[in-house]
mmCIF file of C-alpha atoms in Angstrom:
data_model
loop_
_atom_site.group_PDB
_atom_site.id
_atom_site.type_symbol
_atom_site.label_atom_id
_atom_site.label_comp_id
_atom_site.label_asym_id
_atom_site.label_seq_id
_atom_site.Cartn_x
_atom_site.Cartn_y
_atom_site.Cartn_z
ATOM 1 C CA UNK A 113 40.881 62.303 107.531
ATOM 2 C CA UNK A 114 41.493 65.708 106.118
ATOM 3 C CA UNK A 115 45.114 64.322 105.070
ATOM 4 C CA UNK A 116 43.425 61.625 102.920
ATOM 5 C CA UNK A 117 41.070 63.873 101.058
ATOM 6 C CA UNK A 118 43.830 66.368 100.342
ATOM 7 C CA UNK A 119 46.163 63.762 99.281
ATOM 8 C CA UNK A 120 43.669 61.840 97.544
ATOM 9 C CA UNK A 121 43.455 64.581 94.524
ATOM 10 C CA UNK A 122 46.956 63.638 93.542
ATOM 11 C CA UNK A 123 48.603 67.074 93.496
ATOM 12 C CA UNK A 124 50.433 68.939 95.999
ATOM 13 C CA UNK A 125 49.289 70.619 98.646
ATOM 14 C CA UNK A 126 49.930 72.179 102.264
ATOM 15 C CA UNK A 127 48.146 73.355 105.226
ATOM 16 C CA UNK A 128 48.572 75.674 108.234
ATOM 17 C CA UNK A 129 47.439 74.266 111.329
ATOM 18 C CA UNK A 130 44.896 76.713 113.406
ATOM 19 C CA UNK A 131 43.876 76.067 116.860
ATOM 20 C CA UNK A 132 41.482 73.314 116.450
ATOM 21 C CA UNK A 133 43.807 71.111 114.724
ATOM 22 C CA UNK A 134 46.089 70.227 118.121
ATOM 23 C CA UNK A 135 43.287 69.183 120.061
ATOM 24 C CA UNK A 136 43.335 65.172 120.134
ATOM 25 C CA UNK A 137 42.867 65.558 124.394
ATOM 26 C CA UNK A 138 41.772 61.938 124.306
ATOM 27 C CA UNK A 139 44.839 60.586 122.268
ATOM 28 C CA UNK A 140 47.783 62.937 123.206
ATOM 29 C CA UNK A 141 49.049 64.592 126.502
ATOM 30 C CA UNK A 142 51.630 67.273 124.911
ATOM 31 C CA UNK A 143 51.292 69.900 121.969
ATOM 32 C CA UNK A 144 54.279 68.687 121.285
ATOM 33 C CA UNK A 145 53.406 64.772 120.454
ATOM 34 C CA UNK A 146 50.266 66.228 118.502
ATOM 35 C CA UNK A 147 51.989 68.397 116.231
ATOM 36 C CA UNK A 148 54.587 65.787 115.147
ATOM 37 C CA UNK A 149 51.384 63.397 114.392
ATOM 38 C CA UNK A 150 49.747 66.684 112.783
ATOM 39 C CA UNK A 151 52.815 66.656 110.796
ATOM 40 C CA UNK A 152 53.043 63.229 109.848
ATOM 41 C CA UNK A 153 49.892 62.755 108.184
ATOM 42 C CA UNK A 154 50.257 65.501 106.156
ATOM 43 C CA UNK A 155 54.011 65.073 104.790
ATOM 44 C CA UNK A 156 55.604 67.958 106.222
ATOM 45 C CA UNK A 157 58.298 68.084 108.323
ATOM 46 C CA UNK A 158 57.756 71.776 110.143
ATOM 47 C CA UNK A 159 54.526 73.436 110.632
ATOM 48 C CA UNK A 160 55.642 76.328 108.142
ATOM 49 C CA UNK A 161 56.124 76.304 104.186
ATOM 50 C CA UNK A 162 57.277 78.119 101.197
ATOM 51 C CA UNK A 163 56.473 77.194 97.911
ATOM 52 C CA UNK A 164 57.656 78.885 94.971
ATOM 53 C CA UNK A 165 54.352 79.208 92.295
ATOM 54 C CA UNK A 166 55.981 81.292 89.794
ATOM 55 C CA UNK A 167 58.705 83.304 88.956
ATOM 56 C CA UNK A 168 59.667 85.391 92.014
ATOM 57 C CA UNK A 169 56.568 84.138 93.425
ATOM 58 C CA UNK A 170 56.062 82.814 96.595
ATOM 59 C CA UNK A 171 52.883 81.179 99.063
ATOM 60 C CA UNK A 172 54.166 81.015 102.772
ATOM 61 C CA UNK A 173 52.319 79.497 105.141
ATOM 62 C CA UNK A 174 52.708 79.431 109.304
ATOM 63 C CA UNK A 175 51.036 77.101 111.709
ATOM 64 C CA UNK A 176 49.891 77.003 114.866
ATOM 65 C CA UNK A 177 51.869 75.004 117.631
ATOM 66 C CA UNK A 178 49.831 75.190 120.803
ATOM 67 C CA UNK A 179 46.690 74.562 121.802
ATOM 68 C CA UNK A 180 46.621 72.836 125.871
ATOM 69 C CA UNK A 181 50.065 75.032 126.108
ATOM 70 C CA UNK A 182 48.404 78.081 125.038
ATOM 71 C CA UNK A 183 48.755 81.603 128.023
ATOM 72 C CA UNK A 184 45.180 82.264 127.758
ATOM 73 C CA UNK A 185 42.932 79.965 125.899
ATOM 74 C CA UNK A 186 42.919 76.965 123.745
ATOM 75 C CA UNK A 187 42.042 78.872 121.213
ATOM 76 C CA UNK A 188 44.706 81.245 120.677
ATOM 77 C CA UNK A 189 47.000 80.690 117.565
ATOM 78 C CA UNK A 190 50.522 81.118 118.138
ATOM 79 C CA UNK A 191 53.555 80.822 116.080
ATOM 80 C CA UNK A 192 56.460 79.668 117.401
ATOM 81 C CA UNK A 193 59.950 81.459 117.737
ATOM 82 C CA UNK A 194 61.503 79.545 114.866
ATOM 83 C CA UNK A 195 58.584 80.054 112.120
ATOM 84 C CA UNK A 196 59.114 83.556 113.292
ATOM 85 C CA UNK A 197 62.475 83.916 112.848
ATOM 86 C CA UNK A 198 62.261 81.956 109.716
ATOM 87 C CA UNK A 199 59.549 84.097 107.857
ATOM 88 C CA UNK A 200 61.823 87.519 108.942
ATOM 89 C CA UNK A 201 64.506 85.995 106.754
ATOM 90 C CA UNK A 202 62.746 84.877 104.228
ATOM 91 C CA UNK A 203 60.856 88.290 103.945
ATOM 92 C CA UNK A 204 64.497 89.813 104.727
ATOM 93 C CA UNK A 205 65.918 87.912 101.344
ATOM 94 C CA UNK A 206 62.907 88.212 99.108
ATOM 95 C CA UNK A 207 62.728 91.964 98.512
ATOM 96 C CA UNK A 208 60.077 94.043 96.244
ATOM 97 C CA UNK A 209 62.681 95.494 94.752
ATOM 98 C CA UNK A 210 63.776 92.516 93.322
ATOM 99 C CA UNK A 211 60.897 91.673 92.023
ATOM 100 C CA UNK A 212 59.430 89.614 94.697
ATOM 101 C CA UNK A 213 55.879 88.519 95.753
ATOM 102 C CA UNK A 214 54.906 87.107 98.871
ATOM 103 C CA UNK A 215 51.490 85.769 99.794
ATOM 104 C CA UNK A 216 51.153 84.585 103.570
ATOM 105 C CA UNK A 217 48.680 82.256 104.664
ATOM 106 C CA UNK A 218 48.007 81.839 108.818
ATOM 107 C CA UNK A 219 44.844 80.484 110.558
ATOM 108 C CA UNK A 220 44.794 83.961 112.401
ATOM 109 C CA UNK A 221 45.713 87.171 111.078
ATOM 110 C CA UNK A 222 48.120 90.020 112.210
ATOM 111 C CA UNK A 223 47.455 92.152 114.902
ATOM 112 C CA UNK A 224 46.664 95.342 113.056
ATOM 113 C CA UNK A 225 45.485 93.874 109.824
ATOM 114 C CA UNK A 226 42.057 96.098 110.077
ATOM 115 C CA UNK A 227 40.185 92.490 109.906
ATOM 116 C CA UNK A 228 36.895 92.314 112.000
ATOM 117 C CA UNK A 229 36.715 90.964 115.225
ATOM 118 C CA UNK A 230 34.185 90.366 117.861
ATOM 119 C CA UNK A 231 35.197 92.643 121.233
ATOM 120 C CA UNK A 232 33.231 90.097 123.120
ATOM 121 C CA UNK A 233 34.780 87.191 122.040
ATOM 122 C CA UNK A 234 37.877 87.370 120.533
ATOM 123 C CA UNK A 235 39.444 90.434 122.318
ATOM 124 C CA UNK A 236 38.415 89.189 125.677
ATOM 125 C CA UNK A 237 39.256 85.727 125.254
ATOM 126 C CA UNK A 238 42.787 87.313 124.109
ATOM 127 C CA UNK A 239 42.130 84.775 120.405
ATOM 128 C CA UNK A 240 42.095 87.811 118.084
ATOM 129 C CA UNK A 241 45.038 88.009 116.223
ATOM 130 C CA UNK A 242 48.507 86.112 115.574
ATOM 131 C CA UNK A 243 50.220 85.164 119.396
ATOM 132 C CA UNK A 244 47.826 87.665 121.100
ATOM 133 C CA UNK A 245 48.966 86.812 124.278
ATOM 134 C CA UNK A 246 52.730 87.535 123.587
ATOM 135 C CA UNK A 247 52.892 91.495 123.129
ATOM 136 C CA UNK A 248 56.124 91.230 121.145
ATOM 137 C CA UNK A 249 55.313 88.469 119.128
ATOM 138 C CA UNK A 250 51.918 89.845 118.089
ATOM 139 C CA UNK A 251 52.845 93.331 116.793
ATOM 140 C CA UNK A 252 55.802 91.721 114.956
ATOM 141 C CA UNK A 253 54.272 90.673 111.759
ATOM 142 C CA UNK A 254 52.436 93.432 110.905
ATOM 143 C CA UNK A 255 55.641 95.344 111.341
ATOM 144 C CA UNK A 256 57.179 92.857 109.029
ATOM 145 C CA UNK A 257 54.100 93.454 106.711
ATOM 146 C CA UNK A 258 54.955 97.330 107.017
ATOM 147 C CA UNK A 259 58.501 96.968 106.413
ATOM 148 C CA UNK A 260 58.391 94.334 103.710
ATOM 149 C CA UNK A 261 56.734 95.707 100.593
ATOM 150 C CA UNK A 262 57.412 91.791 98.801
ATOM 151 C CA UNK A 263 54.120 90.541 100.996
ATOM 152 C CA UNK A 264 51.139 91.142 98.823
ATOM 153 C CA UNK A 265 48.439 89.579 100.697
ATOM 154 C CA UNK A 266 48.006 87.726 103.690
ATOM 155 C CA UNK A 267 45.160 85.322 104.045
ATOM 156 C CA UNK A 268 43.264 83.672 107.350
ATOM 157 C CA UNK A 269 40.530 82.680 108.930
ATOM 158 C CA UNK A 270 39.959 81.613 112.124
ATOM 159 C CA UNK A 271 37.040 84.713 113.096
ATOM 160 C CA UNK A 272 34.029 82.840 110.909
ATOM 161 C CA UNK A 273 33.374 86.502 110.163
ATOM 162 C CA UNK A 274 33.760 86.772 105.866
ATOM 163 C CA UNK A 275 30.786 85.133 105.231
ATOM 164 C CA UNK A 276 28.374 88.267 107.177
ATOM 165 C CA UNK A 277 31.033 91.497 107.013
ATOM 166 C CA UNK A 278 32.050 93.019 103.928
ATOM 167 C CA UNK A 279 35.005 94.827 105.911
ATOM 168 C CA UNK A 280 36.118 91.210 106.859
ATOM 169 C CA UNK A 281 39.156 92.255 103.636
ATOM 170 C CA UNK A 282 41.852 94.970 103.656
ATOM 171 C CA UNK A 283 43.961 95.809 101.504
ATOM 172 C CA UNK A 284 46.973 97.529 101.409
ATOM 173 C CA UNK A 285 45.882 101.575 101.820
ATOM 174 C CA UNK A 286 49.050 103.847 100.343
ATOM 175 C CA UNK A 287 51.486 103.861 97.743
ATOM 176 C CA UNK A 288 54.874 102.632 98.427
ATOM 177 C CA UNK A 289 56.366 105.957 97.224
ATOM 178 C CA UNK A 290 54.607 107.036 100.133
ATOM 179 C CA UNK A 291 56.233 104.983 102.950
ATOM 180 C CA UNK A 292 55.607 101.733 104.883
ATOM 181 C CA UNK A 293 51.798 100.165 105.221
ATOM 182 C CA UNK A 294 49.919 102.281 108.151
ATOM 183 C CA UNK A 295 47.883 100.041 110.716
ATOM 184 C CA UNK A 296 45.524 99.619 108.668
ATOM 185 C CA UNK A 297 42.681 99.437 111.241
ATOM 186 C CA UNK A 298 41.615 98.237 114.842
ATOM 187 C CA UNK A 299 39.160 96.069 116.396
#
């Protein structure tokens, strides 16, 4: 359905796939077998992208893999190893310096991002951030965000939490003559 509509307005597009969108209980039995449907319909052949929008410009989008497969909870959003390992190099080749600009998209953000969340839900229910229930995993992009001065802004949703909470934004908080990005909050 959401593939049709997209498509239907006859330019390009591409999505990152959040928790909801593995669901399908009644018409798959693996993650695995949804996601390659997921996939399908939209025209993609990984759950990740990059597309260049301008000159030294980039949008980069991760997507969720899990959802019955998930540690905790269904809906947790996890990345998996190779998007991971895929967004460190392209982060690792696309410096500042060089002029770069990188602009993430996720349906979750990054552990330490400073966005909002609900201590009652989404901290207990281990949903809150990026991989939540994989220590390693979780703290690793924001220390890519830290280290990586090219990634400009990050968007996601996934809390339903914008609409009623101005602090639902950060933004970056020092100069880079001033080091890496600080956690820029906590829940």
């Amino acid at each position: 359905m959401a593939a049709g509509f997209l498509g239907s307005m006859g330019v390009p597009y591409d999505v990152v796939g959040g928790n909801h969108d593995l669901e399908g209980l009644d018409e798959f039995e693996t993650d695995k077998e949804n996601l390659e449907v997921y996939l399908k319909a939209h025209g993609k052949e990984t759950p990740q992208f990059c597309r260049q929008i301008a000159e030294k410009t980039l949008l980069v989008g991760m997507g969720s893999t899990l959802f019955r497969e998930a540690k905790f909870t269904s809906h947790e959003v996890t990345i998996d190893q190779q998007q991971i390992d895929w967004f460190e190099n392209l982060v690792s080749t696309h410096k500042a310096e060089d002029g770069w600009k990188i602009f993430v998209f996720s349906h979750a953000p990054p552990n330490g991002s400073g966005l909002r969340v609900l201590q009652e839900n989404h901290v207990v229910n281990g949903c809150c951030w990026l991989n939540h229930s994989n220590e390693e995993q979780c703290q690793k992009f924001i220390n890519l965000v830290r280290e990586h001065r090219s990634i400009k802004a990050w968007f996601s949703g996934h809390f339903h939490l914008g609409q009623d909470y101005q602090d639902s934004i950060t933004f970056p908080t020092i100069d880079p003559k001033d080091g890496p990005y600080p956690n820029r909050g906590s829940c």
